[in-house]
Coordinates of C-alpha atoms in Angstrom, one line a residue:
X4 CA 175.2 103.3 41.2
X5 CA 173.3 102.2 38.1
X6 CA 170.5 101.1 40.3
X7 CA 170.0 104.6 41.7
X8 CA 169.9 106.0 38.2
X9 CA 167.2 103.6 37.2
X10 CA 165.0 104.7 40.2
X11 CA 165.7 108.4 39.4
X12 CA 164.4 107.8 35.8
X13 CA 161.3 106.0 37.1
X14 CA 160.6 108.8 39.6
X15 CA 161.2 111.5 36.9
X16 CA 158.9 109.8 34.5
X17 CA 156.2 109.7 37.2
X18 CA 156.5 113.3 37.9
X19 CA 156.4 114.1 34.2
X20 CA 153.2 112.1 33.8
X21 CA 151.5 113.9 36.7
X22 CA 152.6 117.3 35.4
X23 CA 151.3 116.5 31.9
X24 CA 147.9 115.4 33.4
X25 CA 147.6 118.7 35.4
X26 CA 148.5 120.8 32.3
X27 CA 145.9 119.0 30.2
X28 CA 143.2 119.5 32.8
X29 CA 143.9 123.2 33.1
X30 CA 144.0 123.7 29.4
X31 CA 140.7 121.8 28.8
X32 CA 139.0 123.8 31.5
X33 CA 140.1 127.0 29.8
X34 CA 139.1 125.9 26.3
X35 CA 135.7 124.4 27.4
X36 CA 134.8 127.0 30.0
X37 CA 131.1 127.0 30.8
X38 CA 129.2 130.1 31.9
X39 CA 126.3 130.0 34.4
X40 CA 123.0 131.2 32.8
X41 CA 121.8 134.6 34.0
X42 CA 118.4 133.1 34.8
X43 CA 117.9 129.5 35.9
X44 CA 115.2 127.4 34.3
X45 CA 112.9 128.2 31.5
X46 CA 110.7 131.2 31.2
X47 CA 107.0 130.3 30.7
X48 CA 104.9 132.8 28.8
X49 CA 101.6 133.3 30.6
X50 CA 98.9 135.0 28.4
X51 CA 97.2 138.1 29.8
X52 CA 94.0 137.3 31.6
X53 CA 95.2 133.8 32.6
X54 CA 94.2 134.4 36.2
X55 CA 90.7 135.3 35.2
X56 CA 90.5 132.2 33.0
X57 CA 91.7 130.1 35.9
X58 CA 89.0 131.6 38.2
X59 CA 86.3 130.7 35.7
X60 CA 87.7 127.2 35.3
X61 CA 87.5 126.8 39.1
X62 CA 83.8 127.4 39.3
X63 CA 81.9 124.3 40.4
X64 CA 79.3 122.9 38.0
X65 CA 75.9 124.4 38.0
X66 CA 74.2 121.3 39.5
X67 CA 70.7 122.6 39.4
X68 CA 71.0 122.9 35.7
X69 CA 73.1 119.9 34.9
X70 CA 71.8 117.1 37.2
X71 CA 68.2 117.1 35.7
X72 CA 69.6 116.6 32.1
X73 CA 72.5 114.3 33.0
X74 CA 72.9 111.1 31.0
X75 CA 72.4 108.4 33.6
X76 CA 73.3 105.6 31.1
X77 CA 76.6 107.3 30.4
X78 CA 77.1 107.7 34.2
X79 CA 76.6 104.0 34.7
X80 CA 79.1 103.3 32.0
X81 CA 81.6 105.6 33.6
X82 CA 81.1 103.7 36.9
X83 CA 82.5 100.6 35.2
X84 CA 86.0 101.8 35.9
X85 CA 85.2 102.0 39.6
X86 CA 83.8 98.5 40.0
X87 CA 87.2 96.9 40.6
X88 CA 87.3 98.6 44.0
X89 CA 83.7 99.6 44.8
X90 CA 80.2 98.0 45.0
X91 CA 77.1 100.2 44.6
X92 CA 74.2 97.9 45.6
X93 CA 72.3 98.4 48.9
X94 CA 74.0 96.5 51.6
X95 CA 76.9 95.5 49.3
X96 CA 80.2 94.4 50.8
X97 CA 83.2 96.7 50.9
X98 CA 86.0 95.9 48.5
X99 CA 89.3 97.7 48.2
X100 CA 87.1 100.8 48.6
X101 CA 83.9 101.3 50.6
X102 CA 80.4 100.5 49.3
X103 CA 79.1 103.6 47.5
X104 CA 75.3 103.1 47.9
X105 CA 73.9 106.4 49.1
X106 CA 77.3 108.1 49.0
X107 CA 76.1 111.5 48.0
X108 CA 75.2 113.3 51.2
X109 CA 76.9 110.6 53.3
X110 CA 79.5 111.6 56.0
X111 CA 83.1 111.5 54.8
X112 CA 84.8 108.3 56.1
X113 CA 81.4 107.3 57.4
X114 CA 80.6 103.9 55.9
X115 CA 80.7 101.3 58.7
X116 CA 83.1 98.5 58.5
X117 CA 85.6 100.1 56.1
X118 CA 89.2 100.9 57.3
X119 CA 89.7 104.4 55.9
X120 CA 93.1 106.0 55.6
X121 CA 94.3 108.4 58.2
X122 CA 94.3 111.1 55.5
X123 CA 90.6 110.5 54.7
X124 CA 89.7 110.5 58.4
X125 CA 91.5 113.8 58.9
X126 CA 89.8 115.2 55.8
X127 CA 86.4 115.0 57.7
X128 CA 87.4 118.1 59.7
X129 CA 87.8 120.1 56.5
X130 CA 84.8 118.7 54.5
X131 CA 82.5 116.5 56.6
X132 CA 80.0 115.5 53.9
X133 CA 80.1 114.1 50.4
X134 CA 78.4 117.0 48.8
X135 CA 78.1 117.3 45.0
X136 CA 81.0 119.8 44.9
X137 CA 83.2 117.6 47.2
X138 CA 82.5 114.5 45.2
X139 CA 83.3 116.4 42.0
X140 CA 86.6 117.6 43.3
X141 CA 87.5 114.2 44.6
X142 CA 86.7 112.4 41.4
X143 CA 88.7 115.0 39.4
X144 CA 91.9 114.3 41.2
X145 CA 91.7 112.1 44.4
X146 CA 95.3 112.5 45.5
X147 CA 95.2 116.3 45.1
X148 CA 91.9 116.7 46.9
X149 CA 92.8 114.4 49.8
X150 CA 96.5 114.2 50.1
X151 CA 97.6 110.8 51.3
X152 CA 94.4 108.9 50.3
X153 CA 94.7 105.2 49.6
X154 CA 92.7 105.6 46.5
X155 CA 95.0 105.2 43.5
X156 CA 92.6 106.3 40.8
X157 CA 94.1 109.0 38.7
X158 CA 90.9 110.9 38.3
X159 CA 88.4 112.1 35.7
X160 CA 89.3 115.4 34.0
X161 CA 86.2 115.6 31.7
X162 CA 83.5 117.6 33.4
X163 CA 80.6 116.0 31.4
X164 CA 81.7 112.5 32.4
X165 CA 81.9 113.5 36.1
X166 CA 78.5 115.1 36.1
X167 CA 77.0 112.0 34.5
X168 CA 78.7 109.7 36.9
X169 CA 77.7 111.8 40.0
X170 CA 74.1 112.0 38.7
X171 CA 74.1 108.2 38.4
X172 CA 75.6 107.8 41.9
X173 CA 72.8 110.0 43.2
X174 CA 70.2 107.6 41.7
X175 CA 71.8 104.8 43.7
X176 CA 70.5 105.5 47.1
X177 CA 70.9 109.3 47.3
X178 CA 67.8 110.5 45.5
X179 CA 66.7 112.4 48.6
X180 CA 69.7 114.6 48.4
X181 CA 68.6 118.2 47.8
X182 CA 70.1 119.5 44.5
X183 CA 70.6 123.3 44.6
X184 CA 68.5 125.5 42.3
X185 CA 70.0 126.6 39.0
X186 CA 72.3 129.6 39.2
X187 CA 70.4 132.4 37.4
X188 CA 73.7 134.2 36.6
X189 CA 74.9 131.1 34.6
X190 CA 71.9 130.6 32.4
X191 CA 72.1 131.2 28.7
X192 CA 71.5 134.8 27.8
X193 CA 71.8 136.0 31.4
X194 CA 74.9 138.1 30.6
X195 CA 73.3 139.6 27.5
X196 CA 70.1 140.4 29.5
X197 CA 72.1 142.2 32.2
X198 CA 74.0 144.1 29.5
X199 CA 70.7 145.1 27.8
X200 CA 69.2 146.4 31.1
X201 CA 72.4 148.4 31.7
X202 CA 72.2 149.9 28.2
X203 CA 68.6 150.9 28.6
X204 CA 69.4 152.5 32.0
X205 CA 72.2 154.5 30.4
X206 CA 70.0 155.6 27.4
X207 CA 67.1 156.9 29.6
X208 CA 67.2 160.6 30.0
X209 CA 65.3 162.6 32.7
X210 CA 62.1 164.4 31.5
X211 CA 61.6 167.8 32.9
X212 CA 58.2 169.5 33.6
X213 CA 54.8 168.0 34.2
X214 CA 55.4 165.2 31.8
X215 CA 58.1 164.0 33.9
X216 CA 56.0 163.7 37.1
X217 CA 54.9 160.3 38.2
X218 CA 51.2 159.4 37.9
X219 CA 49.7 158.1 41.1
X220 CA 46.6 155.9 40.7
X221 CA 44.2 155.3 43.6
X222 CA 43.6 151.6 44.2
X223 CA 42.1 149.5 46.9
X224 CA 44.3 146.5 46.2
X225 CA 46.6 145.6 49.0
X226 CA 50.3 145.0 48.3
X227 CA 51.1 141.4 47.5
X228 CA 52.2 139.3 50.4
X229 CA 55.8 138.3 50.6
X230 CA 56.6 134.8 49.4
X231 CA 60.0 134.7 51.0
X232 CA 59.1 132.8 54.1
X233 CA 61.6 130.1 55.1
X234 CA 61.0 126.7 53.7
X235 CA 62.8 124.8 56.3
X236 CA 65.5 123.6 53.9

């Protein structure tokens, strides 16, 4: 009989322990109740006009203006970080990356003897030639421009450094590549000149009467011939 009482005490103690644990859990959940936030994450304040600023930042460099004045010595110095993977001399061997002699204007994934990644081969359909703009975007962020590329270089974010590097690459076998003409709209004072012309046009007022009639002068001179014939480029 006493044996049964001992087992009852043990069983009762176990039940009391379980009950105590459940009570503590419920009580702690009530005391330390957490509420879900109304909005998940953090709000990021975007200044007004941010979209316009992004559009301006996305403009490619004005190559016609920048290439002639680029610092080739600085570009060669910038290439030092590429030498671990690339050679640049004519007929140079491929390394971890392809030889880059004459790369500006060359076909994408077009250097013979190098095993390009599937991502770079597929990129040919989107951008078949290493133009100045294509090289600039690739050097800025290789993995972003060609997703899946084997090139592990993080990229150059500084525009001046990239321009100098690309100008130096051009001097290494790509001197025949046609650089576009400078963009007139991006020259210093272009915006001010346009604003001045607009202001003059608004200030001009029509003149009535004979004073406002155009004066026609007789001349034997023929109108100048057009110089807009195609150049073949």
